[in-house]
Amino acid sequence: MAALDAAERAAREAAQDEGRDVLMKALERVKIPAMDRSNAKAIAKAISTLDASEIVRKLSV
C-alpha cells in the first residue's frame, strides 16, 4: 500500500510540473528585463497557483 501511495504521489507531482519544459523553452527565446527577487517570486507563485489561460487573460488587458 505504501508503494502505491508513493507512486500516486510521484504521478501527481509530475503532473503539476508538466508545463515547465514548455515555459522554459519559451523564456529562452525572449529577453527578460531586470527584476527584483520579490517580483520574480510573485510571478512564480502566480504560475504555480493560476491556470495558464487565466494568466494569459490577465496579461492581455
Backbone atoms as SQL, in Angstrom:
CREATE TABLE atoms (id INTEGER PRIMARY KEY, chain TEXT, resi INTEGER, resn TEXT, atom TEXT, x REAL, y REAL, z REAL);
INSERT INTO atoms VALUES
  (1, 'A', 1, 'MET', 'N', 0.825, -1.193, 0.000),
  (2, 'A', 1, 'MET', 'CA', 0.000, 0.000, 0.000),
  (3, 'A', 1, 'MET', 'C', 0.871, 1.259, 0.000),
  (4, 'A', 2, 'ALA', 'N', 1.962, 1.241, 0.754),
  (5, 'A', 2, 'ALA', 'CA', 2.845, 2.404, 0.802),
  (6, 'A', 2, 'ALA', 'C', 3.473, 2.667, -0.563),
  (7, 'A', 3, 'ALA', 'N', 3.828, 1.613, -1.281),
  (8, 'A', 3, 'ALA', 'CA', 4.410, 1.778, -2.611),
  (9, 'A', 3, 'ALA', 'C', 3.395, 2.389, -3.572),
  (10, 'A', 4, 'LEU', 'N', 2.149, 1.997, -3.449),
  (11, 'A', 4, 'LEU', 'CA', 1.092, 2.550, -4.288),
  (12, 'A', 4, 'LEU', 'C', 0.889, 4.033, -3.976),
  (13, 'A', 5, 'ASP', 'N', 0.892, 4.383, -2.698),
  (14, 'A', 5, 'ASP', 'CA', 0.770, 5.787, -2.302),
  (15, 'A', 5, 'ASP', 'C', 1.932, 6.608, -2.835),
  (16, 'A', 6, 'ALA', 'N', 3.144, 6.072, -2.759),
  (17, 'A', 6, 'ALA', 'CA', 4.322, 6.781, -3.251),
  (18, 'A', 6, 'ALA', 'C', 4.248, 6.972, -4.763),
  (19, 'A', 7, 'ALA', 'N', 3.797, 5.959, -5.482),
  (20, 'A', 7, 'ALA', 'CA', 3.665, 6.065, -6.934),
  (21, 'A', 7, 'ALA', 'C', 2.603, 7.090, -7.311),
  (22, 'A', 8, 'GLU', 'N', 1.507, 7.095, -6.579),
  (23, 'A', 8, 'GLU', 'CA', 0.440, 8.070, -6.835),
  (24, 'A', 8, 'GLU', 'C', 0.938, 9.490, -6.565),
  (25, 'A', 9, 'ARG', 'N', 1.666, 9.683, -5.478),
  (26, 'A', 9, 'ARG', 'CA', 2.220, 10.989, -5.131),
  (27, 'A', 9, 'ARG', 'C', 3.201, 11.455, -6.217),
  (28, 'A', 10, 'ALA', 'N', 4.059, 10.563, -6.683),
  (29, 'A', 10, 'ALA', 'CA', 5.028, 10.904, -7.727),
  (30, 'A', 10, 'ALA', 'C', 4.313, 11.293, -9.018),
  (31, 'A', 11, 'ALA', 'N', 3.246, 10.587, -9.355),
  (32, 'A', 11, 'ALA', 'CA', 2.477, 10.909, -10.561),
  (33, 'A', 11, 'ALA', 'C', 1.813, 12.274, -10.438),
  (34, 'A', 12, 'ARG', 'N', 1.267, 12.589, -9.259),
  (35, 'A', 12, 'ARG', 'CA', 0.653, 13.907, -9.032),
  (36, 'A', 12, 'ARG', 'C', 1.679, 15.015, -9.159),
  (37, 'A', 13, 'GLU', 'N', 2.857, 14.826, -8.563),
  (38, 'A', 13, 'GLU', 'CA', 3.918, 15.838, -8.633),
  (39, 'A', 13, 'GLU', 'C', 4.388, 16.047, -10.064),
  (40, 'A', 14, 'ALA', 'N', 4.512, 14.971, -10.822),
  (41, 'A', 14, 'ALA', 'CA', 4.924, 15.082, -12.225),
  (42, 'A', 14, 'ALA', 'C', 3.877, 15.845, -13.025),
  (43, 'A', 15, 'ALA', 'N', 2.609, 15.584, -12.773),
  (44, 'A', 15, 'ALA', 'CA', 1.537, 16.268, -13.482),
  (45, 'A', 15, 'ALA', 'C', 1.523, 17.758, -13.159),
  (46, 'A', 16, 'GLN', 'N', 1.858, 18.110, -11.934),
  (47, 'A', 16, 'GLN', 'CA', 1.889, 19.515, -11.529),
  (48, 'A', 16, 'GLN', 'C', 3.022, 20.268, -12.210),
  (49, 'A', 17, 'ASP', 'N', 4.028, 19.568, -12.709),
  (50, 'A', 17, 'ASP', 'CA', 5.199, 20.215, -13.302),
  (51, 'A', 17, 'ASP', 'C', 5.271, 20.008, -14.815),
  (52, 'A', 18, 'GLU', 'N', 4.170, 19.594, -15.418),
  (53, 'A', 18, 'GLU', 'CA', 4.149, 19.287, -16.849),
  (54, 'A', 18, 'GLU', 'C', 4.528, 20.467, -17.741),
  (55, 'A', 19, 'GLY', 'N', 4.174, 21.666, -17.359),
  (56, 'A', 19, 'GLY', 'CA', 4.399, 22.827, -18.213),
  (57, 'A', 19, 'GLY', 'C', 5.785, 23.442, -18.127),
  (58, 'A', 20, 'ARG', 'N', 6.620, 22.967, -17.228),
  (59, 'A', 20, 'ARG', 'CA', 7.935, 23.577, -17.008),
  (60, 'A', 20, 'ARG', 'C', 8.773, 23.618, -18.282),
  (61, 'A', 21, 'ASP', 'N', 8.894, 22.508, -18.995),
  (62, 'A', 21, 'ASP', 'CA', 9.738, 22.477, -20.191),
  (63, 'A', 21, 'ASP', 'C', 9.267, 23.457, -21.251),
  (64, 'A', 22, 'VAL', 'N', 7.970, 23.506, -21.478),
  (65, 'A', 22, 'VAL', 'CA', 7.415, 24.413, -22.484),
  (66, 'A', 22, 'VAL', 'C', 7.685, 25.862, -22.093),
  (67, 'A', 23, 'LEU', 'N', 7.452, 26.192, -20.828),
  (68, 'A', 23, 'LEU', 'CA', 7.678, 27.557, -20.361),
  (69, 'A', 23, 'LEU', 'C', 9.151, 27.931, -20.448),
  (70, 'A', 24, 'MET', 'N', 10.035, 27.041, -20.035),
  (71, 'A', 24, 'MET', 'CA', 11.469, 27.336, -20.065),
  (72, 'A', 24, 'MET', 'C', 11.949, 27.555, -21.502),
  (73, 'A', 25, 'LYS', 'N', 11.458, 26.775, -22.453),
  (74, 'A', 25, 'LYS', 'CA', 11.831, 26.964, -23.856),
  (75, 'A', 25, 'LYS', 'C', 11.331, 28.308, -24.370),
  (76, 'A', 26, 'ALA', 'N', 10.128, 28.697, -23.973),
  (77, 'A', 26, 'ALA', 'CA', 9.597, 29.990, -24.392),
  (78, 'A', 26, 'ALA', 'C', 10.411, 31.132, -23.779),
  (79, 'A', 27, 'LEU', 'N', 10.812, 30.989, -22.528),
  (80, 'A', 27, 'LEU', 'CA', 11.606, 32.025, -21.871),
  (81, 'A', 27, 'LEU', 'C', 12.991, 32.170, -22.497),
  (82, 'A', 28, 'GLU', 'N', 13.533, 31.082, -23.041),
  (83, 'A', 28, 'GLU', 'CA', 14.838, 31.146, -23.698),
  (84, 'A', 28, 'GLU', 'C', 14.807, 32.031, -24.935),
  (85, 'A', 29, 'ARG', 'N', 13.640, 32.229, -25.505),
  (86, 'A', 29, 'ARG', 'CA', 13.508, 32.964, -26.769),
  (87, 'A', 29, 'ARG', 'C', 13.221, 34.453, -26.588),
  (88, 'A', 30, 'VAL', 'N', 13.038, 34.900, -25.364),
  (89, 'A', 30, 'VAL', 'CA', 12.729, 36.317, -25.136),
  (90, 'A', 30, 'VAL', 'C', 13.753, 36.932, -24.191),
  (91, 'A', 31, 'LYS', 'N', 13.906, 38.228, -24.296),
  (92, 'A', 31, 'LYS', 'CA', 14.762, 38.952, -23.365),
  (93, 'A', 31, 'LYS', 'C', 13.909, 39.335, -22.155),
  (94, 'A', 32, 'ILE', 'N', 14.466, 39.156, -20.984),
  (95, 'A', 32, 'ILE', 'CA', 13.737, 39.435, -19.748),
  (96, 'A', 32, 'ILE', 'C', 14.466, 40.565, -19.023),
  (97, 'A', 33, 'PRO', 'N', 13.804, 41.706, -18.837),
  (98, 'A', 33, 'PRO', 'CA', 14.460, 42.812, -18.155),
  (99, 'A', 33, 'PRO', 'C', 14.729, 42.482, -16.683),
  (100, 'A', 34, 'ALA', 'N', 15.593, 43.252, -16.082),
  (101, 'A', 34, 'ALA', 'CA', 15.938, 43.052, -14.670),
  (102, 'A', 34, 'ALA', 'C', 14.683, 43.134, -13.805),
  (103, 'A', 35, 'MET', 'N', 14.669, 42.321, -12.766),
  (104, 'A', 35, 'MET', 'CA', 13.578, 42.378, -11.794),
  (105, 'A', 35, 'MET', 'C', 14.137, 41.989, -10.441),
  (106, 'A', 36, 'ASP', 'N', 13.470, 42.447, -9.400),
  (107, 'A', 36, 'ASP', 'CA', 13.958, 42.075, -8.080),
  (108, 'A', 36, 'ASP', 'C', 13.369, 40.727, -7.664),
  (109, 'A', 37, 'ARG', 'N', 13.909, 40.201, -6.614),
  (110, 'A', 37, 'ARG', 'CA', 13.533, 38.858, -6.153),
  (111, 'A', 37, 'ARG', 'C', 12.045, 38.754, -5.816),
  (112, 'A', 38, 'SER', 'N', 11.481, 39.800, -5.211),
  (113, 'A', 38, 'SER', 'CA', 10.065, 39.734, -4.829),
  (114, 'A', 38, 'SER', 'C', 9.160, 39.653, -6.058),
  (115, 'A', 39, 'ASN', 'N', 9.512, 40.363, -7.133),
  (116, 'A', 39, 'ASN', 'CA', 8.722, 40.263, -8.363),
  (117, 'A', 39, 'ASN', 'C', 8.847, 38.878, -8.977),
  (118, 'A', 40, 'ALA', 'N', 10.056, 38.341, -9.000),
  (119, 'A', 40, 'ALA', 'CA', 10.270, 37.006, -9.555),
  (120, 'A', 40, 'ALA', 'C', 9.475, 35.964, -8.768),
  (121, 'A', 41, 'LYS', 'N', 9.483, 36.082, -7.442),
  (122, 'A', 41, 'LYS', 'CA', 8.734, 35.138, -6.614),
  (123, 'A', 41, 'LYS', 'C', 7.231, 35.276, -6.838),
  (124, 'A', 42, 'ALA', 'N', 6.747, 36.507, -7.009),
  (125, 'A', 42, 'ALA', 'CA', 5.321, 36.725, -7.245),
  (126, 'A', 42, 'ALA', 'C', 4.891, 36.116, -8.583),
  (127, 'A', 43, 'ILE', 'N', 5.732, 36.269, -9.602),
  (128, 'A', 43, 'ILE', 'CA', 5.435, 35.675, -10.906),
  (129, 'A', 43, 'ILE', 'C', 5.422, 34.156, -10.794),
  (130, 'A', 44, 'ALA', 'N', 6.404, 33.597, -10.133),
  (131, 'A', 44, 'ALA', 'CA', 6.474, 32.139, -9.958),
  (132, 'A', 44, 'ALA', 'C', 5.254, 31.629, -9.190),
  (133, 'A', 45, 'LYS', 'N', 4.838, 32.348, -8.162),
  (134, 'A', 45, 'LYS', 'CA', 3.678, 31.926, -7.381),
  (135, 'A', 45, 'LYS', 'C', 2.412, 31.970, -8.229),
  (136, 'A', 46, 'ALA', 'N', 2.264, 33.021, -9.043),
  (137, 'A', 46, 'ALA', 'CA', 1.094, 33.113, -9.920),
  (138, 'A', 46, 'ALA', 'C', 1.063, 31.943, -10.889),
  (139, 'A', 47, 'ILE', 'N', 2.217, 31.607, -11.447),
  (140, 'A', 47, 'ILE', 'CA', 2.286, 30.485, -12.379),
  (141, 'A', 47, 'ILE', 'C', 1.904, 29.188, -11.684),
  (142, 'A', 48, 'SER', 'N', 2.320, 29.030, -10.451),
  (143, 'A', 48, 'SER', 'CA', 2.048, 27.766, -9.754),
  (144, 'A', 48, 'SER', 'C', 0.623, 27.662, -9.222),
  (145, 'A', 49, 'THR', 'N', -0.070, 28.787, -9.069),
  (146, 'A', 49, 'THR', 'CA', -1.404, 28.727, -8.484),
  (147, 'A', 49, 'THR', 'C', -2.534, 28.989, -9.471),
  (148, 'A', 50, 'LEU', 'N', -2.260, 29.709, -10.551),
  (149, 'A', 50, 'LEU', 'CA', -3.309, 30.036, -11.513),
  (150, 'A', 50, 'LEU', 'C', -3.206, 29.134, -12.731),
  (151, 'A', 51, 'ASP', 'N', -4.291, 28.950, -13.407),
  (152, 'A', 51, 'ASP', 'CA', -4.305, 28.232, -14.670),
  (153, 'A', 51, 'ASP', 'C', -3.606, 29.102, -15.722),
  (154, 'A', 52, 'ALA', 'N', -2.863, 28.484, -16.636),
  (155, 'A', 52, 'ALA', 'CA', -2.110, 29.228, -17.648),
  (156, 'A', 52, 'ALA', 'C', -3.015, 30.151, -18.460),
  (157, 'A', 53, 'SER', 'N', -4.196, 29.689, -18.832),
  (158, 'A', 53, 'SER', 'CA', -5.099, 30.530, -19.619),
  (159, 'A', 53, 'SER', 'C', -5.569, 31.744, -18.821),
  (160, 'A', 54, 'GLU', 'N', -5.692, 31.600, -17.522),
  (161, 'A', 54, 'GLU', 'CA', -6.081, 32.727, -16.675),
  (162, 'A', 54, 'GLU', 'C', -4.960, 33.768, -16.625),
  (163, 'A', 55, 'ILE', 'N', -3.726, 33.329, -16.554),
  (164, 'A', 55, 'ILE', 'CA', -2.581, 34.243, -16.554),
  (165, 'A', 55, 'ILE', 'C', -2.532, 34.993, -17.882),
  (166, 'A', 56, 'VAL', 'N', -2.695, 34.280, -18.980),
  (167, 'A', 56, 'VAL', 'CA', -2.672, 34.916, -20.305),
  (168, 'A', 56, 'VAL', 'C', -3.777, 35.946, -20.408),
  (169, 'A', 57, 'ARG', 'N', -4.970, 35.609, -19.934),
  (170, 'A', 57, 'ARG', 'CA', -6.089, 36.548, -19.979),
  (171, 'A', 57, 'ARG', 'C', -5.779, 37.805, -19.188),
  (172, 'A', 58, 'LYS', 'N', -5.192, 37.656, -18.007),
  (173, 'A', 58, 'LYS', 'CA', -4.866, 38.814, -17.174),
  (174, 'A', 58, 'LYS', 'C', -3.775, 39.674, -17.804),
  (175, 'A', 59, 'LEU', 'N', -2.832, 39.069, -18.500),
  (176, 'A', 59, 'LEU', 'CA', -1.747, 39.816, -19.128),
  (177, 'A', 59, 'LEU', 'C', -2.158, 40.466, -20.442),
  (178, 'A', 60, 'SER', 'N', -3.239, 40.005, -21.029),
  (179, 'A', 60, 'SER', 'CA', -3.678, 40.510, -22.342),
  (180, 'A', 60, 'SER', 'C', -4.655, 41.662, -22.222),
  (181, 'A', 61, 'VAL', 'N', -4.588, 42.396, -21.159),
  (182, 'A', 61, 'VAL', 'CA', -5.518, 43.505, -20.922),
  (183, 'A', 61, 'VAL', 'C', -5.235, 44.659, -21.842);
